mmCIF file of C-alpha atoms in Angstrom:
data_model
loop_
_atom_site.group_PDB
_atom_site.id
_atom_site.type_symbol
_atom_site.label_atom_id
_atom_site.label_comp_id
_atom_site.label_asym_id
_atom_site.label_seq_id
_atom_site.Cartn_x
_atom_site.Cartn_y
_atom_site.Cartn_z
ATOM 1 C CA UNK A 158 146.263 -97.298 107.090
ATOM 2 C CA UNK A 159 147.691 -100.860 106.843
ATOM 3 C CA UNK A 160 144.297 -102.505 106.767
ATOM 4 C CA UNK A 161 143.389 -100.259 103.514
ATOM 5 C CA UNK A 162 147.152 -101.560 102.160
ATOM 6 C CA UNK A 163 146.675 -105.090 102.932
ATOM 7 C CA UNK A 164 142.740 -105.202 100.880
ATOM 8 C CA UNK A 165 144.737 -103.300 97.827
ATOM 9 C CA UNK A 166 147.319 -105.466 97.830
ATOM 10 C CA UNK A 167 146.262 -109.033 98.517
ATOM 11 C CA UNK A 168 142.544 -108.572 98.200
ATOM 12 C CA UNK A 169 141.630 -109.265 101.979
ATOM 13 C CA UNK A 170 142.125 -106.843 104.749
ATOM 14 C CA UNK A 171 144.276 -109.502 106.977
ATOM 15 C CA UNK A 172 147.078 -109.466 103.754
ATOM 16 C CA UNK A 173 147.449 -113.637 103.313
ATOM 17 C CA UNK A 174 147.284 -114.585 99.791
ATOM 18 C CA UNK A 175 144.643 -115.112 97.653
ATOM 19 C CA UNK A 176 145.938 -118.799 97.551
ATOM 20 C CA UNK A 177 144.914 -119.333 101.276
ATOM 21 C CA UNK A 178 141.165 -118.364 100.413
ATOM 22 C CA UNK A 179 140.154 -121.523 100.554
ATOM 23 C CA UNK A 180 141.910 -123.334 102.899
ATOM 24 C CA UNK A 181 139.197 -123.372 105.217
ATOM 25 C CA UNK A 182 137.340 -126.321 103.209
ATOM 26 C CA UNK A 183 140.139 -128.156 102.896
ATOM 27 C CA UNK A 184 138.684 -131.886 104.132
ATOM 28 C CA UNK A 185 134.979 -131.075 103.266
ATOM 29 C CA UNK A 186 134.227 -131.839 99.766
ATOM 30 C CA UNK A 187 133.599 -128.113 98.858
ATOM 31 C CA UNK A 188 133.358 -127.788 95.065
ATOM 32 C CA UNK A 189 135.816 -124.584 94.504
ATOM 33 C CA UNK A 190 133.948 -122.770 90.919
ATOM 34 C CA UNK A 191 136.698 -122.225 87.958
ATOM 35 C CA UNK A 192 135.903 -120.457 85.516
ATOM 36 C CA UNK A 193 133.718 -122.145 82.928
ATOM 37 C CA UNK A 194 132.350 -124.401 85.619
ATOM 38 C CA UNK A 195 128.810 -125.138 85.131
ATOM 39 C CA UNK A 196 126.756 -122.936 87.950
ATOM 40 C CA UNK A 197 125.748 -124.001 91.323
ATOM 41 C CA UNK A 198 122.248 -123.526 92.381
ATOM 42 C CA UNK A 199 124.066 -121.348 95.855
ATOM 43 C CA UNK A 200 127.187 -119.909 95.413
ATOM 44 C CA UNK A 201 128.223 -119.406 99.237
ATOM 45 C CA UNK A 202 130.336 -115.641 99.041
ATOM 46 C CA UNK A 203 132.507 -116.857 101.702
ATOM 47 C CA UNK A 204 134.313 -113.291 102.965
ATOM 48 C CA UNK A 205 137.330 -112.417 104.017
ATOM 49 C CA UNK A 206 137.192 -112.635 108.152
ATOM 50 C CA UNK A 207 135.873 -116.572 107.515
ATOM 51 C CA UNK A 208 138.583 -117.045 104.773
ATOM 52 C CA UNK A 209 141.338 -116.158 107.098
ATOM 53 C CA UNK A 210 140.303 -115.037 110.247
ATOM 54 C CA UNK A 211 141.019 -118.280 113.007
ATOM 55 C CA UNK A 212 137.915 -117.265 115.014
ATOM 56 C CA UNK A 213 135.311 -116.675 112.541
ATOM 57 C CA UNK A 214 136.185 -119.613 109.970
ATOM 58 C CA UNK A 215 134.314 -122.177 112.130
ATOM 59 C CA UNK A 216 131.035 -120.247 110.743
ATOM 60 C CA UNK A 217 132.546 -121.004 107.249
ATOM 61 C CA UNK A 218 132.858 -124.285 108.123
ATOM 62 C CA UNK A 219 129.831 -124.973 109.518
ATOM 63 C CA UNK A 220 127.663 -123.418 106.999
ATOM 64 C CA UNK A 221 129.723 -125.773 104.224
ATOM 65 C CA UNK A 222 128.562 -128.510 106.356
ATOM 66 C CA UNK A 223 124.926 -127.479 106.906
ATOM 67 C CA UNK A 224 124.520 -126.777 103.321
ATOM 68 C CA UNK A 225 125.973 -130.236 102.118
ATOM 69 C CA UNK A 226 123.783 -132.200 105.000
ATOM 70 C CA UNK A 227 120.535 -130.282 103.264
ATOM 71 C CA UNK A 228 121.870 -131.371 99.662
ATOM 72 C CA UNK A 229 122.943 -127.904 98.024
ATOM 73 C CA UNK A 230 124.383 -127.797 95.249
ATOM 74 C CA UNK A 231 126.834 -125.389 95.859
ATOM 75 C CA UNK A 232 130.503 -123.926 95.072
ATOM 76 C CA UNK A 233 132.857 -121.271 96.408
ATOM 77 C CA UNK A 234 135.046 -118.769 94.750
ATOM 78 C CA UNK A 235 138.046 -119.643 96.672
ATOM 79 C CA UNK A 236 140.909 -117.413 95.241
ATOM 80 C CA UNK A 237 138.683 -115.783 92.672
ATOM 81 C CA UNK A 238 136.775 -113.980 95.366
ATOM 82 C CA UNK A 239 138.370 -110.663 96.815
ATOM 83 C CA UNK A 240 137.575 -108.828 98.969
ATOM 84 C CA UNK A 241 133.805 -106.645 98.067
ATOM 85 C CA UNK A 242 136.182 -103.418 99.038
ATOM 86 C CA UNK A 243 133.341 -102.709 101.627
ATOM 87 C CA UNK A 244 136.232 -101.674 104.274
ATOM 88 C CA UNK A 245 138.063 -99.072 101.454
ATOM 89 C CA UNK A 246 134.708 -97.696 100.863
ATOM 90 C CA UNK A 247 133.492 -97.177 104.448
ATOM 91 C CA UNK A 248 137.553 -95.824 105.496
ATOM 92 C CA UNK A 249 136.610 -93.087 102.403
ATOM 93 C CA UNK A 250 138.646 -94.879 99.464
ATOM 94 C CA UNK A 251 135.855 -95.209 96.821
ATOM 95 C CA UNK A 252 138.864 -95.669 94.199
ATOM 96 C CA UNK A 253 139.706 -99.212 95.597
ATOM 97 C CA UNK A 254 136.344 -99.554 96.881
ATOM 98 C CA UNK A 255 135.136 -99.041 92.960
ATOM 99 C CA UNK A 256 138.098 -101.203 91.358
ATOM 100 C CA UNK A 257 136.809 -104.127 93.811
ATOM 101 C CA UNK A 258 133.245 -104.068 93.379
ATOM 102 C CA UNK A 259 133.735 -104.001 89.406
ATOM 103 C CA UNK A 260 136.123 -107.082 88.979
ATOM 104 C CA UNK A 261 133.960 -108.983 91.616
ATOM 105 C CA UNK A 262 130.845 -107.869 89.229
ATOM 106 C CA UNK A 263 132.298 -109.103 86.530
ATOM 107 C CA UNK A 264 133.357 -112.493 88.081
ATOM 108 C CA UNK A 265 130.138 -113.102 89.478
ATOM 109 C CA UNK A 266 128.236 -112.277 86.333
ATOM 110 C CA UNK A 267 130.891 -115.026 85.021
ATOM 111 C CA UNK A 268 129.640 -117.412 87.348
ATOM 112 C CA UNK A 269 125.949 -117.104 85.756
ATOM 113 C CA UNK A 270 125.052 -118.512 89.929
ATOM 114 C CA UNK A 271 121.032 -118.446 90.819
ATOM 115 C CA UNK A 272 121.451 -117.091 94.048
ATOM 116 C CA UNK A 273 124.411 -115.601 96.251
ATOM 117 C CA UNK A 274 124.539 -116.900 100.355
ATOM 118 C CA UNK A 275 126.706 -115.072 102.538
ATOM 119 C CA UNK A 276 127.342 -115.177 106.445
ATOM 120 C CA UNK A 277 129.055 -112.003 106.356
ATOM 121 C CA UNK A 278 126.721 -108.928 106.760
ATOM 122 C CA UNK A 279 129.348 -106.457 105.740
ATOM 123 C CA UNK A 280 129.501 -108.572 102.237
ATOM 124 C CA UNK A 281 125.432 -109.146 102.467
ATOM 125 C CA UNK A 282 125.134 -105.350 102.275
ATOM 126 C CA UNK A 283 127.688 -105.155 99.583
ATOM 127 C CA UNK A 284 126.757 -107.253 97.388
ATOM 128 C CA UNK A 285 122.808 -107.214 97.451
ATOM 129 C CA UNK A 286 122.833 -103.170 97.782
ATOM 130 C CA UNK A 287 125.971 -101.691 96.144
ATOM 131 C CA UNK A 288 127.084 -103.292 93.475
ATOM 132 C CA UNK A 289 123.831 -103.071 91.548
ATOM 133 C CA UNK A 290 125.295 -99.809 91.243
ATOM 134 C CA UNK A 291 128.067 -101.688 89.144
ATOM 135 C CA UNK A 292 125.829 -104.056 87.363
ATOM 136 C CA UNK A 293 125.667 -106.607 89.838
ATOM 137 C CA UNK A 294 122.086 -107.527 90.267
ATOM 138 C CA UNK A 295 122.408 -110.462 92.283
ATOM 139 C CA UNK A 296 120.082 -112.470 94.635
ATOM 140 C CA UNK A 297 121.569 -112.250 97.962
ATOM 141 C CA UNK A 298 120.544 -114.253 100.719
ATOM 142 C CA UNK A 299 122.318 -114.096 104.304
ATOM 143 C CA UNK A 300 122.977 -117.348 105.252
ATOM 144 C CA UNK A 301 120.841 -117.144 108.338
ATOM 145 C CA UNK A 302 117.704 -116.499 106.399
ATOM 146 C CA UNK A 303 118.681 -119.611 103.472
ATOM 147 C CA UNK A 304 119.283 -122.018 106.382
ATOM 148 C CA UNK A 305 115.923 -121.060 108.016
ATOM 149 C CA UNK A 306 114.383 -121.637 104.928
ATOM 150 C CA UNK A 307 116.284 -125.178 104.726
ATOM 151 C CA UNK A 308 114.561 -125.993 108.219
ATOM 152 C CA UNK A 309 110.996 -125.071 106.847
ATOM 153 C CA UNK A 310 111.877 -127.836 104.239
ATOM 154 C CA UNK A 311 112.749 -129.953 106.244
ATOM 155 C CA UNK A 312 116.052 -130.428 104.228
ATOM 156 C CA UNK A 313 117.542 -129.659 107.709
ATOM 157 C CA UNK A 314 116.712 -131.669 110.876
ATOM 158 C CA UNK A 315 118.329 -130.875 114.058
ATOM 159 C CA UNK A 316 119.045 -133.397 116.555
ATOM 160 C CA UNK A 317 118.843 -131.538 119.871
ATOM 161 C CA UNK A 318 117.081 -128.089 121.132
ATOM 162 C CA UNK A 319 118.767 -125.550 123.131
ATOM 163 C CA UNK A 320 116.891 -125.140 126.376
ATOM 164 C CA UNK A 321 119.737 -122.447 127.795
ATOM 165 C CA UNK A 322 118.818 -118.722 127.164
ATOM 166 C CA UNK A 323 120.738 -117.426 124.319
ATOM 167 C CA UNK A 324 121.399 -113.882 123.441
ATOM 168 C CA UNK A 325 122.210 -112.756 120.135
ATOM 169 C CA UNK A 326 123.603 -109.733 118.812
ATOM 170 C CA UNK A 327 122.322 -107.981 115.740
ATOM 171 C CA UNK A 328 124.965 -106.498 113.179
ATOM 172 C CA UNK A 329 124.183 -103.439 112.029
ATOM 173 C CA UNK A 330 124.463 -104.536 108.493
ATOM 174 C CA UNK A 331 122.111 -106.956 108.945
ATOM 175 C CA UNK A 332 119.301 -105.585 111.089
ATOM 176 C CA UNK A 333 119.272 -101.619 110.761
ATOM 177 C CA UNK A 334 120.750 -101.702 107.274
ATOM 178 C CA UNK A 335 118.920 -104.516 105.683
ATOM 179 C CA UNK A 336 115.857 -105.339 108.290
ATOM 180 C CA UNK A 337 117.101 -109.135 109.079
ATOM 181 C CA UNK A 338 116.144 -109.945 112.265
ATOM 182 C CA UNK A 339 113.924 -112.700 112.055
ATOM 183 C CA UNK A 340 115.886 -115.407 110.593
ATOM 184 C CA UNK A 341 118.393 -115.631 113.261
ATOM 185 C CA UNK A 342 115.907 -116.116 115.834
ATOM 186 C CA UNK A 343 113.989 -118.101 114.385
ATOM 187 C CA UNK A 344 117.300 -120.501 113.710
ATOM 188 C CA UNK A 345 117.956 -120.142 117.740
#
């Protein structure tokens, strides 16, 4: 399976280097955590499809945005974050699956961060209900739940309402998995 090749090889089930991880923030004063780096309050687990998928980095980039409008203090991984092996495990390949979960553990235990916020529900599932199993006890947040939260503080103010009908479509990560359903509707 060349998807399973590409997330053992370069870390990311599209196969671009770990280099390009953070290309997306490129222009928006996204502090990218080294190691050593004092800890953000949010550490924003960024994923793979926003990293280097065209399409889907635009949610990337606007979270980044919405998060430095409300004044979080946060930082990225960039190329320290890898893939959360979530594919290899689901394809059957707990072996990579394993070997991914326990570096990431041991880079995010590293980054000593308060709380994890992630747009990806593949990596929300991941992270706040497998690697526990590796020592990675972790509070996740999906990102549609922490920005909700932001607009309750009023650390968020939009400009305009929507008055179109929307429809929005629940990931099963997210809403049978992990009961989210709220949050995003609430947002819309």
């Amino acid at each position: 399976e060349p998807m399973l090749r590409d997330v053992e090889r370069s870390a990311n089930p599209w196969g671009k280097a770990q280099s390009d991880r953070a290309a997306w923030a490129e222009g928006l004063g996204v502090r990218v955590l080294e190691a050593g780096d004092p800890a953000p309050d949010v550490l924003y687990w960024v994923g793979c499809a926003a990293s280097f998928d065209e399409r889907a980095r635009t949610s990337a980039e606007s979270t980044a945005k919405l998060l430095t409008a409300a004044g979080v203090d946060f930082a990225i991984l960039g190329p320290r974050e890898a893939c959360t092996g979530d594919p290899a495990r689901r394809m059957g390949n707990e072996y990579v699956f394993q070997a991914f979960a326990e570096q990431n553990v041991e880079t995010l235990n590293e980054t000593a961060a308060k709380k994890i916020v992630t747009s990806c529900p593949h990596c929300f599932n991941t992270l706040a209900n497998e690697y526990p199993d590796f020592g990675g006890k972790y509070d996740v947040v999906h990102h549609s739940t922490f920005l909700l939260e932001l607009l309750k503080e009023e650390r968020l103010n939009p400009r305009k309402k929507v008055a179109e009908k929307l429809v929005y479509h629940d990931s099963c990560y997210l809403g049978r998995y992990n009961d989210v359903y709220d949050a995003p509707r609430e947002i819309l």
